[in-house]
Amino acid sequence: EISACLVGSEMCIRDRARRPLTVIAGQTSTVEAVWDDQRPIVSAEVLGELLDWEWRAEGLCRETVCVPVTDRSHVEHDEGIDILSVTEILDRPAVIDPDAGLLAVGQPAADRLEALHGRRAPDFTLPDLTGSPRSFSDWAGRKRLLVAFASW
């Protein structure tokens, strides 16, 4: 569905198409999303699967902890929940590629700061040169050198 909208004094066209969204946030999940321009809107039911937080009357909740949301209209839409607004409220950085339908969500600022001060790298597993999986934690207590390369 395509609809017109007025932004300030300029006209714009909003693409409200339903397309898949792949979210990388601790785990990788693909869900259907309604795209409001370049912002994915997901159903409230899948929010827990994507970010481990639920949308409740109290706000964003995980188990017994809730983050109050004073302006619910910033998050709630007719089609569901604006997941980018949720990442902003939870202080989690997010990078989105609307054309690819991909959203990568980082850890909360407090977790990143704690890892920085503790000089702690996150654990991960990658195949070695023979194809065997190796975890960063396999060498705990030993000095490690991590070499990363990107072609871009």
Coordinates of N, CA and C in Angstrom, one line a residue:
E1 N 0.9 -1.2 0.0 CA 0.0 0.0 0.0 C 0.9 1.2 0.0
I2 N 0.6 2.2 -0.8 CA 1.4 3.4 -0.9 C 0.4 4.6 -0.5
S3 N 0.9 5.5 0.4 CA 0.0 6.6 0.7 C 0.9 7.9 0.7
A4 N 0.2 9.0 0.6 CA 0.9 10.3 0.6 C 0.9 10.8 2.0
C5 N 1.9 11.6 2.3 CA 2.0 12.3 3.6 C 2.6 13.6 3.4
L6 N 2.4 14.5 4.4 CA 2.9 15.8 4.4 C 4.0 16.0 5.5
V7 N 5.2 16.3 5.1 CA 6.3 16.4 6.1 C 6.7 17.9 6.0
G8 N 6.5 18.6 7.1 CA 6.7 20.1 7.0 C 5.9 20.7 5.9
S9 N 6.5 21.2 5.0 CA 5.8 21.8 3.8 C 6.0 21.0 2.6
E10 N 6.7 19.9 2.7 CA 7.0 19.1 1.5 C 6.1 17.8 1.4
M11 N 5.8 17.4 0.2 CA 5.0 16.2 0.1 C 6.0 15.0 0.0
C12 N 5.6 13.9 0.5 CA 6.4 12.7 0.3 C 5.4 11.5 0.1
I13 N 6.0 10.4 -0.4 CA 5.3 9.2 -0.6 C 5.8 8.1 0.4
R14 N 4.9 7.5 1.1 CA 5.3 6.4 2.1 C 5.0 5.1 1.5
D15 N 5.9 4.2 1.5 CA 5.8 2.8 1.1 C 5.4 2.0 2.3
R16 N 4.2 1.5 2.4 CA 3.7 0.7 3.5 C 3.6 -0.7 3.1
A17 N 4.6 -1.2 2.4 CA 4.6 -2.6 1.9 C 4.9 -3.6 3.1
R18 N 4.4 -4.7 3.0 CA 4.7 -5.8 3.9 C 5.8 -6.6 3.3
R19 N 7.0 -6.6 4.0 CA 8.2 -7.4 3.5 C 8.9 -8.0 4.7
P20 N 9.7 -9.0 4.4 CA 10.5 -9.7 5.5 C 11.5 -8.7 6.1
L21 N 11.7 -8.9 7.4 CA 12.8 -8.2 8.1 C 13.6 -9.2 8.9
T22 N 14.9 -9.1 8.7 CA 15.8 -10.0 9.4 C 16.5 -9.1 10.5
V23 N 16.4 -9.6 11.7 CA 16.9 -8.8 12.9 C 18.0 -9.6 13.5
I24 N 19.2 -9.0 13.6 CA 20.4 -9.6 14.2 C 20.6 -8.9 15.6
A25 N 20.3 -9.6 16.7 CA 20.4 -9.0 18.0 C 20.6 -10.1 19.0
G26 N 21.8 -10.6 19.1 CA 22.0 -11.8 20.0 C 21.7 -13.1 19.3
Q27 N 20.6 -13.1 18.6 CA 20.2 -14.2 17.7 C 19.7 -13.6 16.4
T28 N 19.5 -14.4 15.4 CA 19.0 -13.9 14.1 C 17.6 -14.4 13.9
S29 N 16.6 -13.5 13.7 CA 15.2 -13.9 13.4 C 14.7 -13.1 12.2
T30 N 13.9 -13.8 11.4 CA 13.2 -13.1 10.3 C 11.7 -13.1 10.5
V31 N 11.1 -12.0 10.4 CA 9.7 -11.8 10.6 C 9.1 -10.9 9.5
E32 N 7.8 -10.9 9.4 CA 7.1 -10.0 8.5 C 7.0 -8.7 9.1
A33 N 7.3 -7.6 8.4 CA 7.2 -6.2 8.9 C 6.4 -5.4 7.9
V34 N 5.7 -4.4 8.4 CA 5.2 -3.4 7.5 C 6.2 -2.2 7.5
W35 N 6.6 -1.8 6.3 CA 7.6 -0.7 6.2 C 6.9 0.6 6.1
D36 N 7.1 1.5 7.1 CA 6.6 2.9 7.0 C 7.8 3.7 6.6
D37 N 7.9 4.0 5.4 CA 9.1 4.6 4.8 C 10.2 3.7 5.0
Q38 N 11.2 4.0 5.8 CA 12.4 3.2 6.0 C 12.4 2.6 7.5
R39 N 11.2 2.6 8.1 CA 11.1 2.2 9.5 C 10.2 0.9 9.5
P40 N 10.8 -0.2 10.0 CA 10.0 -1.4 10.1 C 9.0 -1.4 11.3
I41 N 7.8 -1.8 11.0 CA 6.8 -2.0 12.1 C 6.5 -3.5 12.2
V42 N 6.7 -4.0 13.4 CA 6.5 -5.4 13.6 C 5.3 -5.6 14.6
S43 N 4.8 -6.8 14.7 CA 3.7 -7.1 15.6 C 4.3 -7.2 17.0
A44 N 3.5 -6.7 18.0 CA 3.9 -6.7 19.4 C 4.3 -8.2 19.8
E45 N 3.6 -9.2 19.3 CA 3.9 -10.5 19.7 C 5.3 -11.0 19.4
V46 N 5.9 -10.5 18.3 CA 7.3 -11.0 18.0 C 8.4 -10.2 18.6
L47 N 8.0 -9.1 19.3 CA 9.1 -8.2 19.9 C 9.9 -9.0 20.9
G48 N 9.4 -9.9 21.7 CA 10.1 -10.7 22.6 C 11.1 -11.6 21.9
E49 N 10.7 -12.2 20.8 CA 11.6 -13.1 20.0 C 12.8 -12.3 19.4
L50 N 12.5 -11.0 19.0 CA 13.5 -10.2 18.4 C 14.5 -9.6 19.3
L51 N 14.0 -9.0 20.4 CA 14.8 -8.2 21.3 C 14.8 -8.7 22.8
D52 N 14.0 -9.7 23.1 CA 13.9 -10.2 24.5 C 13.2 -9.2 25.4
W53 N 12.4 -8.3 24.8 CA 11.5 -7.4 25.6 C 10.1 -7.5 25.1
E54 N 9.2 -7.3 26.0 CA 7.7 -7.4 25.6 C 7.1 -6.0 25.7
W55 N 6.1 -5.8 24.9 CA 5.3 -4.5 24.9 C 4.1 -4.8 25.8
R56 N 4.1 -4.1 26.9 CA 3.0 -4.2 27.9 C 2.4 -2.8 28.2
A57 N 1.3 -2.8 29.0 CA 0.7 -1.6 29.4 C 1.7 -0.7 30.2
E58 N 2.6 -1.4 31.0 CA 3.6 -0.7 31.8 C 4.8 -0.1 30.9
G59 N 4.9 -0.5 29.7 CA 6.0 -0.1 28.8 C 6.7 -1.3 28.2
L60 N 8.0 -1.2 28.1 CA 8.8 -2.3 27.6 C 9.3 -3.1 28.8
C61 N 9.0 -4.4 28.8 CA 9.3 -5.2 30.0 C 10.1 -6.5 29.6
R62 N 11.0 -6.9 30.5 CA 11.7 -8.1 30.5 C 11.6 -8.7 31.9
E63 N 10.9 -9.8 31.9 CA 10.6 -10.5 33.2 C 10.0 -9.5 34.2
T64 N 10.6 -9.1 35.3 CA 10.0 -8.2 36.3 C 10.4 -6.8 36.1
V65 N 11.3 -6.5 35.1 CA 11.8 -5.2 34.9 C 11.1 -4.5 33.8
C66 N 10.6 -3.3 34.0 CA 9.9 -2.5 32.9 C 10.6 -1.2 32.7
V67 N 10.6 -0.7 31.5 CA 11.1 0.6 31.2 C 9.8 1.4 30.8
P68 N 9.4 2.4 31.6 CA 8.2 3.1 31.2 C 8.4 3.9 29.9
V69 N 7.3 3.9 29.1 CA 7.3 4.6 27.9 C 6.2 5.7 28.0
T70 N 6.6 6.9 28.1 CA 5.7 8.0 28.3 C 4.9 8.4 27.1
D71 N 5.5 8.4 25.9 CA 4.9 8.7 24.7 C 4.7 7.4 23.9
R72 N 3.6 6.7 24.1 CA 3.4 5.4 23.4 C 3.1 5.6 21.9
S73 N 2.7 6.8 21.5 CA 2.4 7.1 20.1 C 3.7 7.1 19.3
H74 N 4.8 7.3 19.9 CA 6.1 7.2 19.2 C 6.5 5.8 18.9
V75 N 5.9 4.8 19.6 CA 6.2 3.4 19.4 C 5.1 2.6 18.7
E76 N 3.8 2.9 19.1 CA 2.7 2.2 18.6 C 2.2 2.7 17.3
H77 N 1.9 1.8 16.4 CA 1.3 2.2 15.1 C 0.1 1.3 14.9
D78 N -0.7 1.6 13.9 CA -1.9 0.8 13.6 C -1.4 -0.7 13.3
E79 N -0.3 -0.8 12.6 CA 0.2 -2.1 12.2 C 1.0 -2.9 13.2
G80 N 1.4 -2.2 14.3 CA 2.3 -2.8 15.3 C 3.2 -1.9 16.0
I81 N 4.4 -2.3 16.2 CA 5.4 -1.6 17.0 C 6.6 -1.2 16.2
D82 N 7.0 0.1 16.3 CA 8.2 0.6 15.5 C 9.4 0.1 16.3
I83 N 10.1 -0.9 15.7 CA 11.2 -1.5 16.4 C 12.4 -0.6 16.5
L84 N 12.6 0.4 15.6 CA 13.6 1.4 15.8 C 13.4 2.3 17.0
S85 N 12.2 2.6 17.2 CA 11.8 3.4 18.4 C 12.1 2.6 19.7
V86 N 11.9 1.3 19.6 CA 12.2 0.4 20.8 C 13.7 0.4 21.1
T87 N 14.5 0.3 20.0 CA 16.0 0.2 20.2 C 16.5 1.6 20.8
E88 N 15.8 2.7 20.4 CA 16.2 4.0 20.9 C 15.9 4.1 22.4
I89 N 14.7 3.6 22.8 CA 14.3 3.7 24.2 C 15.2 2.8 25.1
L90 N 15.6 1.6 24.5 CA 16.5 0.7 25.3 C 18.0 1.1 25.2
D91 N 18.3 2.2 24.5 CA 19.6 2.7 24.4 C 20.5 1.6 23.7
R92 N 20.0 1.0 22.7 CA 20.7 0.0 21.9 C 20.9 0.6 20.5
P93 N 22.2 0.7 20.1 CA 22.4 1.2 18.7 C 21.9 0.2 17.7
A94 N 21.4 0.8 16.6 CA 20.8 0.0 15.5 C 21.2 0.5 14.1
V95 N 21.5 -0.4 13.2 CA 21.8 0.0 11.9 C 20.9 -0.8 11.0
I96 N 20.3 -0.1 10.0 CA 19.2 -0.7 9.2 C 19.6 -0.5 7.7
D97 N 19.3 -1.6 6.9 CA 19.4 -1.5 5.5 C 18.0 -1.9 5.0
P98 N 17.2 -0.9 4.7 CA 15.8 -1.1 4.3 C 15.7 -1.9 3.0
D99 N 16.6 -1.7 2.1 CA 16.6 -2.4 0.8 C 16.8 -3.9 1.0
A100 N 17.7 -4.3 1.9 CA 18.0 -5.7 2.2 C 17.0 -6.2 3.2
G101 N 16.3 -5.4 3.9 CA 15.4 -5.9 5.0 C 16.2 -6.4 6.1
L102 N 17.2 -5.7 6.5 CA 18.1 -6.1 7.6 C 18.3 -5.1 8.7
L103 N 18.2 -5.5 9.9 CA 18.4 -4.6 11.1 C 19.3 -5.3 12.0
A104 N 20.5 -4.6 12.3 CA 21.4 -5.1 13.3 C 21.3 -4.3 14.5
V105 N 21.2 -4.9 15.7 CA 21.0 -4.2 17.0 C 22.1 -4.5 17.9
G106 N 22.8 -3.5 18.4 CA 23.9 -3.7 19.3 C 23.5 -3.8 20.8
Q107 N 24.4 -4.0 21.6 CA 24.2 -4.2 23.0 C 23.9 -2.8 23.7
P108 N 23.2 -2.8 24.8 CA 22.9 -1.5 25.5 C 24.2 -0.8 25.9
A109 N 24.1 0.5 26.0 CA 25.3 1.3 26.3 C 26.0 0.9 27.6
A110 N 25.2 0.5 28.6 CA 25.8 0.1 29.9 C 26.6 -1.1 29.7
D111 N 26.2 -2.1 28.9 CA 26.9 -3.3 28.7 C 28.2 -3.0 27.9
R112 N 28.1 -2.1 26.9 CA 29.3 -1.8 26.2 C 30.3 -1.1 27.0
L113 N 29.9 -0.2 27.9 CA 30.8 0.6 28.8 C 31.4 -0.4 29.8
E114 N 30.7 -1.3 30.3 CA 31.2 -2.3 31.3 C 32.3 -3.2 30.6
A115 N 32.0 -3.6 29.4 CA 33.0 -4.4 28.6 C 34.3 -3.6 28.3
L116 N 34.1 -2.3 28.0 CA 35.3 -1.4 27.8 C 36.1 -1.3 29.0
H117 N 35.5 -1.0 30.1 CA 36.3 -0.7 31.4 C 36.9 -2.0 31.9
G118 N 36.2 -3.1 31.7 CA 36.7 -4.4 32.1 C 37.6 -5.1 31.1
R119 N 37.8 -4.4 30.0 CA 38.6 -4.9 28.9 C 38.3 -6.3 28.5
R120 N 37.0 -6.5 28.3 CA 36.4 -7.9 28.1 C 35.9 -7.9 26.7
A121 N 36.3 -8.9 25.9 CA 35.8 -9.0 24.6 C 34.6 -10.1 24.6
P122 N 33.6 -9.9 23.8 CA 32.5 -10.9 23.8 C 33.0 -12.2 23.2
D123 N 32.4 -13.3 23.7 CA 32.8 -14.6 23.2 C 32.1 -14.8 21.8
F124 N 32.8 -15.5 21.0 CA 32.2 -15.8 19.7 C 32.9 -17.1 19.2
T125 N 32.3 -17.7 18.2 CA 32.8 -19.0 17.7 C 32.9 -18.8 16.2
L126 N 34.1 -19.2 15.6 CA 34.4 -19.2 14.2 C 35.1 -20.4 13.8
P127 N 35.1 -20.9 12.5 CA 35.8 -22.0 12.1 C 37.3 -21.7 12.0
D128 N 38.2 -22.6 12.4 CA 39.6 -22.4 12.2 C 40.0 -22.8 10.8
L129 N 41.3 -22.8 10.5 CA 41.7 -23.1 9.1 C 41.4 -24.5 8.6
T130 N 41.1 -25.4 9.6 CA 40.7 -26.8 9.2 C 39.2 -27.0 9.2
G131 N 38.5 -25.9 9.6 CA 37.0 -25.9 9.6 C 36.4 -26.3 10.9
S132 N 37.3 -26.6 11.9 CA 36.8 -26.9 13.3 C 36.3 -25.6 14.0
P133 N 35.2 -25.7 14.7 CA 34.7 -24.5 15.4 C 35.6 -24.2 16.6
R134 N 36.0 -22.9 16.7 CA 36.9 -22.5 17.8 C 36.2 -21.3 18.5
S135 N 36.1 -21.3 19.8 CA 35.5 -20.1 20.5 C 36.6 -19.3 21.1
F136 N 36.4 -18.0 21.2 CA 37.3 -17.1 21.8 C 37.7 -17.5 23.2
S137 N 36.7 -18.0 23.9 CA 36.8 -18.4 25.3 C 37.7 -19.7 25.4
D138 N 38.0 -20.4 24.3 CA 38.8 -21.6 24.4 C 40.2 -21.2 24.9
W139 N 40.6 -20.0 24.7 CA 42.0 -19.6 25.1 C 41.9 -18.6 26.3
A140 N 40.9 -18.8 27.2 CA 40.8 -17.9 28.3 C 42.1 -18.1 29.2
G141 N 42.5 -17.0 29.7 CA 43.7 -17.0 30.6 C 45.0 -17.0 29.8
R142 N 45.0 -17.0 28.5 CA 46.2 -16.9 27.7 C 46.1 -15.7 26.8
K143 N 47.2 -15.1 26.5 CA 47.2 -13.9 25.6 C 46.7 -14.3 24.2
R144 N 45.9 -13.5 23.7 CA 45.3 -13.7 22.4 C 45.5 -12.5 21.5
L145 N 45.7 -12.8 20.2 CA 45.7 -11.7 19.2 C 44.6 -12.0 18.2
L146 N 43.8 -11.0 18.0 CA 42.7 -11.2 17.1 C 42.9 -10.3 15.9
V147 N 43.0 -10.9 14.7 CA 43.3 -10.2 13.5 C 42.0 -10.2 12.7
A148 N 41.5 -9.0 12.3 CA 40.2 -8.9 11.6 C 40.6 -8.2 10.2
F149 N 39.8 -8.6 9.2 CA 40.0 -8.0 7.9 C 38.7 -7.8 7.2
A150 N 38.5 -6.7 6.6 CA 37.3 -6.4 5.8 C 37.8 -5.9 4.4
S151 N 37.1 -6.4 3.4 CA 37.5 -6.0 2.0 C 37.0 -4.6 1.7
W152 N 36.1 -4.1 2.4 CA 35.5 -2.8 2.1 C 36.3 -1.7 2.7

